[in-house]
mmCIF file of C-alpha atoms in Angstrom:
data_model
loop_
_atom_site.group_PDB
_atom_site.id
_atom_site.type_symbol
_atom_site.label_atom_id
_atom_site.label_comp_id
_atom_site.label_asym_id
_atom_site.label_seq_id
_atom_site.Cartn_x
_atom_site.Cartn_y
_atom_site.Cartn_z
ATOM 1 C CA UNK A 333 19.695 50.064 45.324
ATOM 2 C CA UNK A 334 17.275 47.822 47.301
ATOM 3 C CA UNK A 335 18.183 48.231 50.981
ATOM 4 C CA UNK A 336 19.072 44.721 53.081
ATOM 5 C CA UNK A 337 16.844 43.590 56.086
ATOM 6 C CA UNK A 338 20.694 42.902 57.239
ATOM 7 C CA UNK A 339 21.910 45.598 57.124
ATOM 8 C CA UNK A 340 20.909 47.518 60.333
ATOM 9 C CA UNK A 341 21.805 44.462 61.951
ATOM 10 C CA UNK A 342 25.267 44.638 60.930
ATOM 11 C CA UNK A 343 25.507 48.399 61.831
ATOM 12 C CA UNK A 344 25.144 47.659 65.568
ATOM 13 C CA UNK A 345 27.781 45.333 65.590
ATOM 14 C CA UNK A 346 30.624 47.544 64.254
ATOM 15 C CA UNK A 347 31.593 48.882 67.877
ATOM 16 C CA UNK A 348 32.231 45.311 69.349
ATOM 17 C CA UNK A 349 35.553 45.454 67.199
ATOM 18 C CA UNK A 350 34.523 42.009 66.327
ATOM 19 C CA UNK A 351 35.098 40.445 62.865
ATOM 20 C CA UNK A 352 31.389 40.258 61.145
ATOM 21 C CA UNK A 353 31.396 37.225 58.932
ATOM 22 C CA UNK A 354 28.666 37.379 55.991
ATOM 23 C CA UNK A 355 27.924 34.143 54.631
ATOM 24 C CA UNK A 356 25.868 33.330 51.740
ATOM 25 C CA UNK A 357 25.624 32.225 47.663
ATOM 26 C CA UNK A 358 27.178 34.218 45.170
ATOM 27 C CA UNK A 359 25.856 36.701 43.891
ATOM 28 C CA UNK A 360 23.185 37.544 46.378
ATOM 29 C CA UNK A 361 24.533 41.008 46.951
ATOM 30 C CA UNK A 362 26.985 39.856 50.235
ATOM 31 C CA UNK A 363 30.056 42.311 48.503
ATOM 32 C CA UNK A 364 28.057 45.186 48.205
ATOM 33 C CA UNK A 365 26.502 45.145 51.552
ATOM 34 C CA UNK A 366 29.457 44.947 53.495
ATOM 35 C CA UNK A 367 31.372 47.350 51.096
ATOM 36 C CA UNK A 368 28.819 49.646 51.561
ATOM 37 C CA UNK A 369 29.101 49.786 55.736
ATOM 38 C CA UNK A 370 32.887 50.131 55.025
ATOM 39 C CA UNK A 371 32.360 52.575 52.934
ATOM 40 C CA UNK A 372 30.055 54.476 55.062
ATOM 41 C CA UNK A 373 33.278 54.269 57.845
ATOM 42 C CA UNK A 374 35.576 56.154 55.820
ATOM 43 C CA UNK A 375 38.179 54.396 53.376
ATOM 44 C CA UNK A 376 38.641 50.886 53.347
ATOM 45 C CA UNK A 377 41.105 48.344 51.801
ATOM 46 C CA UNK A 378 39.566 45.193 49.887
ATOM 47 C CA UNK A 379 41.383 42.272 49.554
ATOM 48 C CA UNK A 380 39.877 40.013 46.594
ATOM 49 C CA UNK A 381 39.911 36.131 47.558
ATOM 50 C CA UNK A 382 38.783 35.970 43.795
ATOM 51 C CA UNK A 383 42.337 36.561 42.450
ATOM 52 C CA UNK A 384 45.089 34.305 42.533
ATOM 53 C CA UNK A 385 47.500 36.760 42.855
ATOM 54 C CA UNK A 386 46.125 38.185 45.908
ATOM 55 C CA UNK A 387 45.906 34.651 47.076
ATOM 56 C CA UNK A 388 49.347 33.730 46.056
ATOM 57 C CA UNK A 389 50.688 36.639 48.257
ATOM 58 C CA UNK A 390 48.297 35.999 51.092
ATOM 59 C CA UNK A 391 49.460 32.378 51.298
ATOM 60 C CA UNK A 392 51.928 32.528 54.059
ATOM 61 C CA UNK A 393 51.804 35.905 55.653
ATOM 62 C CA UNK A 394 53.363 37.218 58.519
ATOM 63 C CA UNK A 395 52.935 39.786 61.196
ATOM 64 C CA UNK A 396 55.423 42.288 59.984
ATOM 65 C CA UNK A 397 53.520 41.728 55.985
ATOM 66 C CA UNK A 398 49.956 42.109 57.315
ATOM 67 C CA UNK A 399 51.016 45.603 59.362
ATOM 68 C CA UNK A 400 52.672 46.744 55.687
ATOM 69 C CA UNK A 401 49.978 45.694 53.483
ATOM 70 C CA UNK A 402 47.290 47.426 55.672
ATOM 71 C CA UNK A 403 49.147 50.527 56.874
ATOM 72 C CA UNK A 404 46.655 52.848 57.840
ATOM 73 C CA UNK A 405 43.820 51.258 56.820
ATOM 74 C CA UNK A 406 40.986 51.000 60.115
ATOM 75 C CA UNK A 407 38.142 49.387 57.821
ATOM 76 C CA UNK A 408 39.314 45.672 55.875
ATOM 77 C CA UNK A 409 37.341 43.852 53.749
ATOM 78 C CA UNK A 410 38.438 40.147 53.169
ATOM 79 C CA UNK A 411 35.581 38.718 49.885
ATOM 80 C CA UNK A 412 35.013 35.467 49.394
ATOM 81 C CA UNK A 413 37.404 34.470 51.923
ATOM 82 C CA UNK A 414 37.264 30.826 52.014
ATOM 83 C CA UNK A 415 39.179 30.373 48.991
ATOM 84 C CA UNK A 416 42.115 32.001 50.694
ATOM 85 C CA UNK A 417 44.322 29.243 52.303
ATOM 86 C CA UNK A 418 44.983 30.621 55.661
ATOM 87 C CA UNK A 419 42.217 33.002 55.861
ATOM 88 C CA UNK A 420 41.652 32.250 59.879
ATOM 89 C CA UNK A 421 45.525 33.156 60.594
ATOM 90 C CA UNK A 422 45.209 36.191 58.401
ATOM 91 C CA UNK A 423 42.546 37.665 60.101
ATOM 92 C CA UNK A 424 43.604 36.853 63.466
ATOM 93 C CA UNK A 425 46.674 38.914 62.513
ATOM 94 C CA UNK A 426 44.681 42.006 61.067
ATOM 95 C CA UNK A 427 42.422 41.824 64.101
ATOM 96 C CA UNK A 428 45.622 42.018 66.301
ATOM 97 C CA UNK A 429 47.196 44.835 64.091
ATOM 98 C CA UNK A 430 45.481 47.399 65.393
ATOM 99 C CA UNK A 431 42.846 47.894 68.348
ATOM 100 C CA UNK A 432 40.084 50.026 66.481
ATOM 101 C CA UNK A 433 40.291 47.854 63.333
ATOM 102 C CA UNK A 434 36.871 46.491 61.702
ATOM 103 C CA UNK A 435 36.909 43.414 59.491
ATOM 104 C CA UNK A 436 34.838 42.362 57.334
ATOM 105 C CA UNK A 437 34.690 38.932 55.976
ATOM 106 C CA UNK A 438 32.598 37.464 53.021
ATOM 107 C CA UNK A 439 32.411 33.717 52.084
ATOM 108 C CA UNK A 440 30.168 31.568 49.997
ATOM 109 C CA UNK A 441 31.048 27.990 51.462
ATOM 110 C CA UNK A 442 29.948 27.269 55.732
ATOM 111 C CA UNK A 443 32.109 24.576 54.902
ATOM 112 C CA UNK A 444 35.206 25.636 53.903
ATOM 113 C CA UNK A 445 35.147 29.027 55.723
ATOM 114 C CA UNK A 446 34.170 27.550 59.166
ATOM 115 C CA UNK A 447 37.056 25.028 59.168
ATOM 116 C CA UNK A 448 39.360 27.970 58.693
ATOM 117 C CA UNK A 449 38.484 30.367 61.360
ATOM 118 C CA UNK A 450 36.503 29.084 63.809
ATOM 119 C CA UNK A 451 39.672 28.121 65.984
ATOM 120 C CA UNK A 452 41.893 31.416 65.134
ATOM 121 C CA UNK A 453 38.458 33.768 65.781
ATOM 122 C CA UNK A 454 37.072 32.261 68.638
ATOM 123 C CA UNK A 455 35.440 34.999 70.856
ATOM 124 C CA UNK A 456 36.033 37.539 68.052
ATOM 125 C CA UNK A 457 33.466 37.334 65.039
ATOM 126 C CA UNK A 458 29.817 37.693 64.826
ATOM 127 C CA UNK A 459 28.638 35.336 62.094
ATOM 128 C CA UNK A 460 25.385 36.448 59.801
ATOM 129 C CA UNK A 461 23.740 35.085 56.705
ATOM 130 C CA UNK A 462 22.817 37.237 53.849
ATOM 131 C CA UNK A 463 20.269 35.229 51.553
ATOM 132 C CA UNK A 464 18.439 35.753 47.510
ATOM 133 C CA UNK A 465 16.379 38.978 47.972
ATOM 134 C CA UNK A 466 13.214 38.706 50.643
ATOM 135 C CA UNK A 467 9.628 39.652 49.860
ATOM 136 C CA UNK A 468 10.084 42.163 52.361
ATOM 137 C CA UNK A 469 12.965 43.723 51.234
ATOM 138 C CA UNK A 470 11.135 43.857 47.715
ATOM 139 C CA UNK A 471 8.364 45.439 49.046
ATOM 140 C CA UNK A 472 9.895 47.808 50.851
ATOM 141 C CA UNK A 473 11.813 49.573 47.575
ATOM 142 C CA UNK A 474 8.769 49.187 45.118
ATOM 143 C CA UNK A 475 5.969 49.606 47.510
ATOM 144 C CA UNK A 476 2.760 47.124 48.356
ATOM 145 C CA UNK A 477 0.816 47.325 45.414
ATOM 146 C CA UNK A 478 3.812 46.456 43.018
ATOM 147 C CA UNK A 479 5.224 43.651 44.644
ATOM 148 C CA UNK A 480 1.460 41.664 44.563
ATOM 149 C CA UNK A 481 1.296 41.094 40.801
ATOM 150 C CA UNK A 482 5.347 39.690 41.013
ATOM 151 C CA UNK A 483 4.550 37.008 42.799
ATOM 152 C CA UNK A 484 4.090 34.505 39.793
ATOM 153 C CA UNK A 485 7.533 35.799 38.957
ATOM 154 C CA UNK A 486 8.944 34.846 42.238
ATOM 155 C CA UNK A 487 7.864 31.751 42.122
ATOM 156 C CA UNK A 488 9.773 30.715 38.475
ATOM 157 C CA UNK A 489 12.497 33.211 38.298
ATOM 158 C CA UNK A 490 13.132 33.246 42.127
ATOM 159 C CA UNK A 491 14.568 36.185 44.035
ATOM 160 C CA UNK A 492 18.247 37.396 43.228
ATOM 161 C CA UNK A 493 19.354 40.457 43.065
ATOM 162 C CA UNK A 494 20.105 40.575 39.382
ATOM 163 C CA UNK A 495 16.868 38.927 38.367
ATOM 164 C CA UNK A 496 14.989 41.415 40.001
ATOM 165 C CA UNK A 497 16.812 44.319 38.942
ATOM 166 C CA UNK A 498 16.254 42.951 35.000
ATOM 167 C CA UNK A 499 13.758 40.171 34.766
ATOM 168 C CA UNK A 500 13.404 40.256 30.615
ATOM 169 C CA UNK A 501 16.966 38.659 31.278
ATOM 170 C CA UNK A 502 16.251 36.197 34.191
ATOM 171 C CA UNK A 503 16.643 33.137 32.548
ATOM 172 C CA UNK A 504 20.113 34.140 30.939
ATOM 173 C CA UNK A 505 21.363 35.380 34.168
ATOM 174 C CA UNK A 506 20.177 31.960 36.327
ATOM 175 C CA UNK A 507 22.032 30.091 33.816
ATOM 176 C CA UNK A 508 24.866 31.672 34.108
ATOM 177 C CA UNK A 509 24.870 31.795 37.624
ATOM 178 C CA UNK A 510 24.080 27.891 37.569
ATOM 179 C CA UNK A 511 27.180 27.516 35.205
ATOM 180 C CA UNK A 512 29.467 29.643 37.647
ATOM 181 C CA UNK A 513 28.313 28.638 40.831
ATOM 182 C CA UNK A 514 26.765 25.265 40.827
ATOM 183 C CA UNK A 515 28.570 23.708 38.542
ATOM 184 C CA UNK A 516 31.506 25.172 38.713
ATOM 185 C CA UNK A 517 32.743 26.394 42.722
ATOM 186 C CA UNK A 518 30.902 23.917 44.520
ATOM 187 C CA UNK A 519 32.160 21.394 42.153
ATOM 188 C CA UNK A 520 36.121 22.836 42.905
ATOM 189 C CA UNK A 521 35.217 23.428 46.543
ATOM 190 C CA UNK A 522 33.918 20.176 47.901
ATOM 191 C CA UNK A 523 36.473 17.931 46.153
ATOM 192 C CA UNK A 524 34.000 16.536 43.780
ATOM 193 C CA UNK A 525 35.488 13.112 42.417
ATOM 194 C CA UNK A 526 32.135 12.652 40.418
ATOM 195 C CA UNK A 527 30.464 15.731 38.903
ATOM 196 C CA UNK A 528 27.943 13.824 36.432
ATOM 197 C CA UNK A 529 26.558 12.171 40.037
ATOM 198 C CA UNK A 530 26.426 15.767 41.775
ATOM 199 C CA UNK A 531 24.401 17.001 38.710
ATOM 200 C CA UNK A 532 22.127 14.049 38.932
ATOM 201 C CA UNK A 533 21.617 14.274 42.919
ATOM 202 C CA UNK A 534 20.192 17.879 41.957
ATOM 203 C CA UNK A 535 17.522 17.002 39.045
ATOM 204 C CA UNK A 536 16.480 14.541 41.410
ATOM 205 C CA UNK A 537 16.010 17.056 44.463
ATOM 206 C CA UNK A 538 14.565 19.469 42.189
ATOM 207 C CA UNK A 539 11.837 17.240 40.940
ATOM 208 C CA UNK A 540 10.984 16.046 44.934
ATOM 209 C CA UNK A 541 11.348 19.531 46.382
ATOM 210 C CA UNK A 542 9.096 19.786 48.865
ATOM 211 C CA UNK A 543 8.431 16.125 49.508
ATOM 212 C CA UNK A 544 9.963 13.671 51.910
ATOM 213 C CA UNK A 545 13.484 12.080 50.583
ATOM 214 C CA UNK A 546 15.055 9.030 51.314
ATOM 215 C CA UNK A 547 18.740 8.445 50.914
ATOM 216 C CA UNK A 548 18.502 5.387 50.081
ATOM 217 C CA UNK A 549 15.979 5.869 47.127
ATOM 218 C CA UNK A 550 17.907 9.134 46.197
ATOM 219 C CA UNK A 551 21.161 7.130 46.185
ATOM 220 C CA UNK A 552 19.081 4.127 44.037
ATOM 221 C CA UNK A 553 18.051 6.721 41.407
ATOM 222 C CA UNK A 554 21.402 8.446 40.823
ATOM 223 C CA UNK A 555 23.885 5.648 41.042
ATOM 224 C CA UNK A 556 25.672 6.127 43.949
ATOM 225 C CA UNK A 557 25.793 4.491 47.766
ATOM 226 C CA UNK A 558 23.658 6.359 50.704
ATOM 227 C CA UNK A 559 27.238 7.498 52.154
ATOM 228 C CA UNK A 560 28.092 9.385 49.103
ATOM 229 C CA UNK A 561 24.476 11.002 48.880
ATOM 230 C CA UNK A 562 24.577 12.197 52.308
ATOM 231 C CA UNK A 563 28.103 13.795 51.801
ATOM 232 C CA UNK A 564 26.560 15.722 48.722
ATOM 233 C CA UNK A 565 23.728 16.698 49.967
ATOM 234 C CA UNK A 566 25.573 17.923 52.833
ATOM 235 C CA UNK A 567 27.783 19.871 50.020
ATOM 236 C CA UNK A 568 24.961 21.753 48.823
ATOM 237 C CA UNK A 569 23.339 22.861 52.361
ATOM 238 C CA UNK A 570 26.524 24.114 53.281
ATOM 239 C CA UNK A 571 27.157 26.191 50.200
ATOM 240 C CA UNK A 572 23.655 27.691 50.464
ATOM 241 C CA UNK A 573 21.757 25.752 47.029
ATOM 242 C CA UNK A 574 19.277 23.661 49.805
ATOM 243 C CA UNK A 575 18.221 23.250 53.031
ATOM 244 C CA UNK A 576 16.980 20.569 54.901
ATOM 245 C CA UNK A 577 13.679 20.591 56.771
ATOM 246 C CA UNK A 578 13.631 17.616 59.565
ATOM 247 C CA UNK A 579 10.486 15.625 60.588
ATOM 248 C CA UNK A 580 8.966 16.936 64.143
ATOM 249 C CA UNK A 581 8.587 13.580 66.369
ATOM 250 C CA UNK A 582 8.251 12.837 70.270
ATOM 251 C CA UNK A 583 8.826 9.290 69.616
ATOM 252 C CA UNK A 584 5.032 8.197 69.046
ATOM 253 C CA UNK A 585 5.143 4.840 67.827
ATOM 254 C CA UNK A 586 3.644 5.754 64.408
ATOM 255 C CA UNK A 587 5.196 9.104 63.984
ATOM 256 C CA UNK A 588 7.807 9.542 60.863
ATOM 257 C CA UNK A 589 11.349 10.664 62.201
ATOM 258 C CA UNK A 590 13.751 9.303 59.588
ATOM 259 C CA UNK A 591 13.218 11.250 56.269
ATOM 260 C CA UNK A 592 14.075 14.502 55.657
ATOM 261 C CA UNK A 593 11.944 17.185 53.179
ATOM 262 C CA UNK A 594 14.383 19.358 51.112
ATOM 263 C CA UNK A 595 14.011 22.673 49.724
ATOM 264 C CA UNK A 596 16.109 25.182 47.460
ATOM 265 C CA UNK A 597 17.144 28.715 48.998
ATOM 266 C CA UNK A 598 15.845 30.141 45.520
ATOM 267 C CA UNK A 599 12.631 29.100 42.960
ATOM 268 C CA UNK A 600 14.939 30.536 40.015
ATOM 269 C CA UNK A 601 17.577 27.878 41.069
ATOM 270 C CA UNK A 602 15.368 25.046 41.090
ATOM 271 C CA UNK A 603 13.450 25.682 37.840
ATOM 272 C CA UNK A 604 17.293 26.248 36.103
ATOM 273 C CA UNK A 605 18.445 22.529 37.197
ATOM 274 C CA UNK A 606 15.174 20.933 35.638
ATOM 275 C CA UNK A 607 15.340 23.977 32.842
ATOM 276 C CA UNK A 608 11.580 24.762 33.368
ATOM 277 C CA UNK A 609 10.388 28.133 33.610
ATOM 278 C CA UNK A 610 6.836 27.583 31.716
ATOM 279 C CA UNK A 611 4.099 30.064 33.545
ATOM 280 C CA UNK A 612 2.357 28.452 35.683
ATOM 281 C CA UNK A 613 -0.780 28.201 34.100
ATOM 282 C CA UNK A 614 1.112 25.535 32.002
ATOM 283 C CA UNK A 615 2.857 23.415 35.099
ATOM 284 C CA UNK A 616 1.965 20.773 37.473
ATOM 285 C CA UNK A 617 4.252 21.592 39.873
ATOM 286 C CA UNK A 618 2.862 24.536 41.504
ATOM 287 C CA UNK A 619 2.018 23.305 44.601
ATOM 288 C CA UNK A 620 5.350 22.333 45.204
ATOM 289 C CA UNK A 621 6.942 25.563 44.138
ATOM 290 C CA UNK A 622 4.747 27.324 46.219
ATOM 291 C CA UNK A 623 5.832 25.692 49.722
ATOM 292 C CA UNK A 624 9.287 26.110 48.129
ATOM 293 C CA UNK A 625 9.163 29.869 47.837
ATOM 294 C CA UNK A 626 6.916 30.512 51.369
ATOM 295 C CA UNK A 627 9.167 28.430 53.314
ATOM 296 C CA UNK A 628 12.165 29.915 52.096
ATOM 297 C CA UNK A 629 10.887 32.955 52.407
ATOM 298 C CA UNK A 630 9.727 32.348 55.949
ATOM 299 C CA UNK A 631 13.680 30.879 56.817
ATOM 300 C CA UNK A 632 14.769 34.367 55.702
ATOM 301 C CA UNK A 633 12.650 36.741 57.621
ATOM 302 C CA UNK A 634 13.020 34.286 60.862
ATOM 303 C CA UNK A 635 16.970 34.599 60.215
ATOM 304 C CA UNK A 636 16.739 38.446 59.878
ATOM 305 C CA UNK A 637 14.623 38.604 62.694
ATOM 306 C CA UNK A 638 16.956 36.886 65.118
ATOM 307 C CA UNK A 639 14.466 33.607 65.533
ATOM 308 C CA UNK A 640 16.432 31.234 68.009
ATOM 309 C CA UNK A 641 13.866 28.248 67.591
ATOM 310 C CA UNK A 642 13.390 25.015 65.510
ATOM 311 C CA UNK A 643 11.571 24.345 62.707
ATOM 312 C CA UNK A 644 9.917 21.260 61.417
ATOM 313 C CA UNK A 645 7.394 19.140 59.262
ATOM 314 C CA UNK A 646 5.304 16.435 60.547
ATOM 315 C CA UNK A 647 3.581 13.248 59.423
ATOM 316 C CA UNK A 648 2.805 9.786 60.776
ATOM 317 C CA UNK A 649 2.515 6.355 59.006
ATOM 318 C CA UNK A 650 -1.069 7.168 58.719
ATOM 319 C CA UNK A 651 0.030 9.797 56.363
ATOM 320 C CA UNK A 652 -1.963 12.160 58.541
ATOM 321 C CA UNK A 653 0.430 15.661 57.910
ATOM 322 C CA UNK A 654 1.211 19.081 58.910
ATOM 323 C CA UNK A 655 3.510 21.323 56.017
ATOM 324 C CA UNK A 656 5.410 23.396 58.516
ATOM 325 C CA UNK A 657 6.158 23.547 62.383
ATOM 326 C CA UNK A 658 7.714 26.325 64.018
ATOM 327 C CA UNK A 659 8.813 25.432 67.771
ATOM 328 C CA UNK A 660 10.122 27.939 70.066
ATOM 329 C CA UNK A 661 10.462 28.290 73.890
ATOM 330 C CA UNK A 662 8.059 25.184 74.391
ATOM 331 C CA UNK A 663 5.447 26.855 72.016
ATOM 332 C CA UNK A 664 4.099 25.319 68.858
ATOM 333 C CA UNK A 665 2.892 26.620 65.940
ATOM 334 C CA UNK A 666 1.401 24.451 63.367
ATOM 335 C CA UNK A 667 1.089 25.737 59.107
ATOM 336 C CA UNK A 668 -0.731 24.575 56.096
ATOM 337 C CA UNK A 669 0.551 25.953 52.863
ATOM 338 C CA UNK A 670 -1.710 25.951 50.221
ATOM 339 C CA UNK A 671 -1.930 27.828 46.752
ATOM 340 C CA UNK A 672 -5.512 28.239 46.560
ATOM 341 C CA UNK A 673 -7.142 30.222 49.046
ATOM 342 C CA UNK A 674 -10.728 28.445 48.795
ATOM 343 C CA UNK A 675 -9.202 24.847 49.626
ATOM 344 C CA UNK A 676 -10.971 23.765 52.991
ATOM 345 C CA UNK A 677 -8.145 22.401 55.503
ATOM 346 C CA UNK A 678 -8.161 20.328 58.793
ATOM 347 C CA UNK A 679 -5.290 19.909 60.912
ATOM 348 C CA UNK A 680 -5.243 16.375 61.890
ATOM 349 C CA UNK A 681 -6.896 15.372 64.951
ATOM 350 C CA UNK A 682 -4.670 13.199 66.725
ATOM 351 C CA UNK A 683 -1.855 15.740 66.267
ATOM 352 C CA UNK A 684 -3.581 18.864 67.555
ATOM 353 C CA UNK A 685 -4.907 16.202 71.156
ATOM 354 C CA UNK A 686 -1.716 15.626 71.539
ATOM 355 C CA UNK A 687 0.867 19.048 70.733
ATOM 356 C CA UNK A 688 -1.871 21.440 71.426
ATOM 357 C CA UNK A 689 -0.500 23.831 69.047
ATOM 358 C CA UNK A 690 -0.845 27.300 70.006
ATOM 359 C CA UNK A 691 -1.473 28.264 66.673
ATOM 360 C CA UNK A 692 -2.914 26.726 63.506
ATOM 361 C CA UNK A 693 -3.450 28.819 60.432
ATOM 362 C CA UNK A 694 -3.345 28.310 56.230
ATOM 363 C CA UNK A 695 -1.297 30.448 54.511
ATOM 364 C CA UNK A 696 -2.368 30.931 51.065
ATOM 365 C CA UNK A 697 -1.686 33.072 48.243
ATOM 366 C CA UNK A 698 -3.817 35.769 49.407
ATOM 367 C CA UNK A 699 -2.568 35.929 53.227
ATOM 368 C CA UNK A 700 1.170 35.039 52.720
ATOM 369 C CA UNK A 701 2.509 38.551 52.821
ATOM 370 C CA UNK A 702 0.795 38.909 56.399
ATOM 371 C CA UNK A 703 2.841 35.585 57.519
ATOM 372 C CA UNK A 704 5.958 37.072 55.961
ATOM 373 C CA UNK A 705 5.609 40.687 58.018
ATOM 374 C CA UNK A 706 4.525 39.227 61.040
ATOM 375 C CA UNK A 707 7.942 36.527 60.926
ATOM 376 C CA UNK A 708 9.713 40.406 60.517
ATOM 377 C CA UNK A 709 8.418 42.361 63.035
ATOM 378 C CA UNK A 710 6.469 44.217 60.949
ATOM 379 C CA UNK A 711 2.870 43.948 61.832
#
């Protein structure tokens, strides 16, 4: 079993007798970490969000039902909780059962989980995000020199847990994931009134990943009005298929602060909605899959690593650009992503005269794993 970054993290908060929320996509292993600590606590009771009966039952409970159901039970685990209707009540009650009690609680929508127990657990959760595998993590179970050669694989297959464990079968297992998860839960979860549009919305991110988007021109391309774009596209960041990098601006008069660049949590998921997982000797998108993969890799290891600051990209009218900005505690830190190692790089001169970046540095294909430790702690 490859061991989560998370994990430790988790550990330490068990004696706050808090609930520890774990959100993330399916299927990136948030079940069996969390079952695992339980486990490790002594025996635990886990209630399945999955089936309707337990659902059905869990619909209305009371006081006097949750004491019953959990009876001497110390250790709960709630999974994919957010498909449970009054999941925030419920666990308020568990929480109050009993004063040495530890919940766990596992969701796969931000959206629908937040609305549902923010109010009831004020005070009383810590909140964590579990994410597709990390290069560290990787690393760390099949050592340095046999992580290297995978990194072609990374960047077409992408990182989750399955795909790693048997990549002869990635592409069967992203499809089916795409079929189950994409298609399928997000599709039931947000309310979709127009699937064919949702599908459309993510060719058309796939094919721009890593470049700036516009609504409007998104909304142009798939049929649909800005309003209903944004909506989406705020569907998909909050169950965990994209994330949205903002532009980095003090207001200069020529600096870009409207558009947005999007990326996907996952290479494998990406290449699966544009069904392309040619090697990459035979693609010309490798440039964009790379800043995919590093900057979603960097997102993890900053998460894991409790980072509390902002990150960015920057351009100006002039199209003058900088990939990636990392801003924390008034200190700036200015990247370049690029595949090839031998491509010579300046950092534009009118941006360094006037942020002063403490750092600038390419990260290439040769250097990327030092990036990646250094973002962990690990250097």
């Amino acid at each position: 079993m490859i061991n989560r970054t998370l994990k430790d993290v988790l550990v330490h908060k068990i004696d706050y007798k808090k609930a520890i929320i774990l959100l993330g996509p399916r299927q990136v292993g948030k079940t069996t970490l969390i079952t695992e600590i339980a486990a490790s606590l002594g025996n635990y009771l886990l209630i399945n969000g999955d089936d309707p009966e337990t659902r059905l039952l869990w619909s209305n409970p009371t006081q006097a039902f949750i004491n019953r159901y959990i009876g001497n039970y110390k250790v709960i685990v709630i999974d994919e909780a957010q498909r449970m209707e009054n999941i925030g009540l419920s666990a308020k009650m568990i929480i109050d059962a009993k004063k040495d009690i530890q919940l766990f609680i596992s969701g796969s929508s931000a959206l629908e989980l937040a609305g549902k127990i923010n109010e009831p657990l004020t005070g009383r959760k810590w909140e964590y995000r579990l994410y597709p595998l990390s290069w560290l993590e990787i690393r760390e179970h099949e050592s340095f020199a046999k992580t290297l050669p995978l990194l072609e694989n990374f960047l077409i297959t992408g990182m989750y847990p399955e795909v790693i464990t048997h990549p002869h079968n990635a592409k069967e297992i992203l499809s089916n994931l795409a079929g189950s998860y994409l298609y399928k839960d997000i599709l039931e979860s947000g309310g979709i009134r127009r699937p064919e549009l949702l599908l459309k919305l993510l060719q058309a991110l796939a094919w721009q990943v890593g470049s700036e988007v516009s609504y409007n021109e998104l909304a142009q391309a798939v049929g649909a009005d800005k309003a209903t774009v944004s909506a989406y596209i705020d569907l998909l960041e909050k169950t965990f298929v994209i994330f949205r990098l903002p532009p980095f601006s003090r207001n200069l008069r020529n600096e870009i602060n409207s558009t947005r660049k999007i990326y996907f949590y996952d290479n494998g998921v990406r290449n699966t909605i544009i069904n392309n997982f040619s090697p990459l000797s035979q693609r010309n998108d490798t440039g964009a899959l790379w800043e995919n993969f590093i900057i979603s890799e960097r997102k993890k290891q900053l998460a894991y690593s409790g980072f509390s600051g902002n990150t960015y990209f920057w351009r100006n009218r002039s199209q003058a650009e900088v990939d990636y900005l990392e801003e924390q505690d008034g200190i700036l830190r200015a990247f370049e992503l690029k595949w090839k190692p031998d491509i010579k790089v300046r950092f534009p001169k009118v941006f360094i005269e006037t942020y002063k970046p403490a750092i600038t540095q390419v990260i290439h294909r040769e250097n990327y794993w030092e990036w990646l430790d250094e973002a962990s702690g690990n250097l």
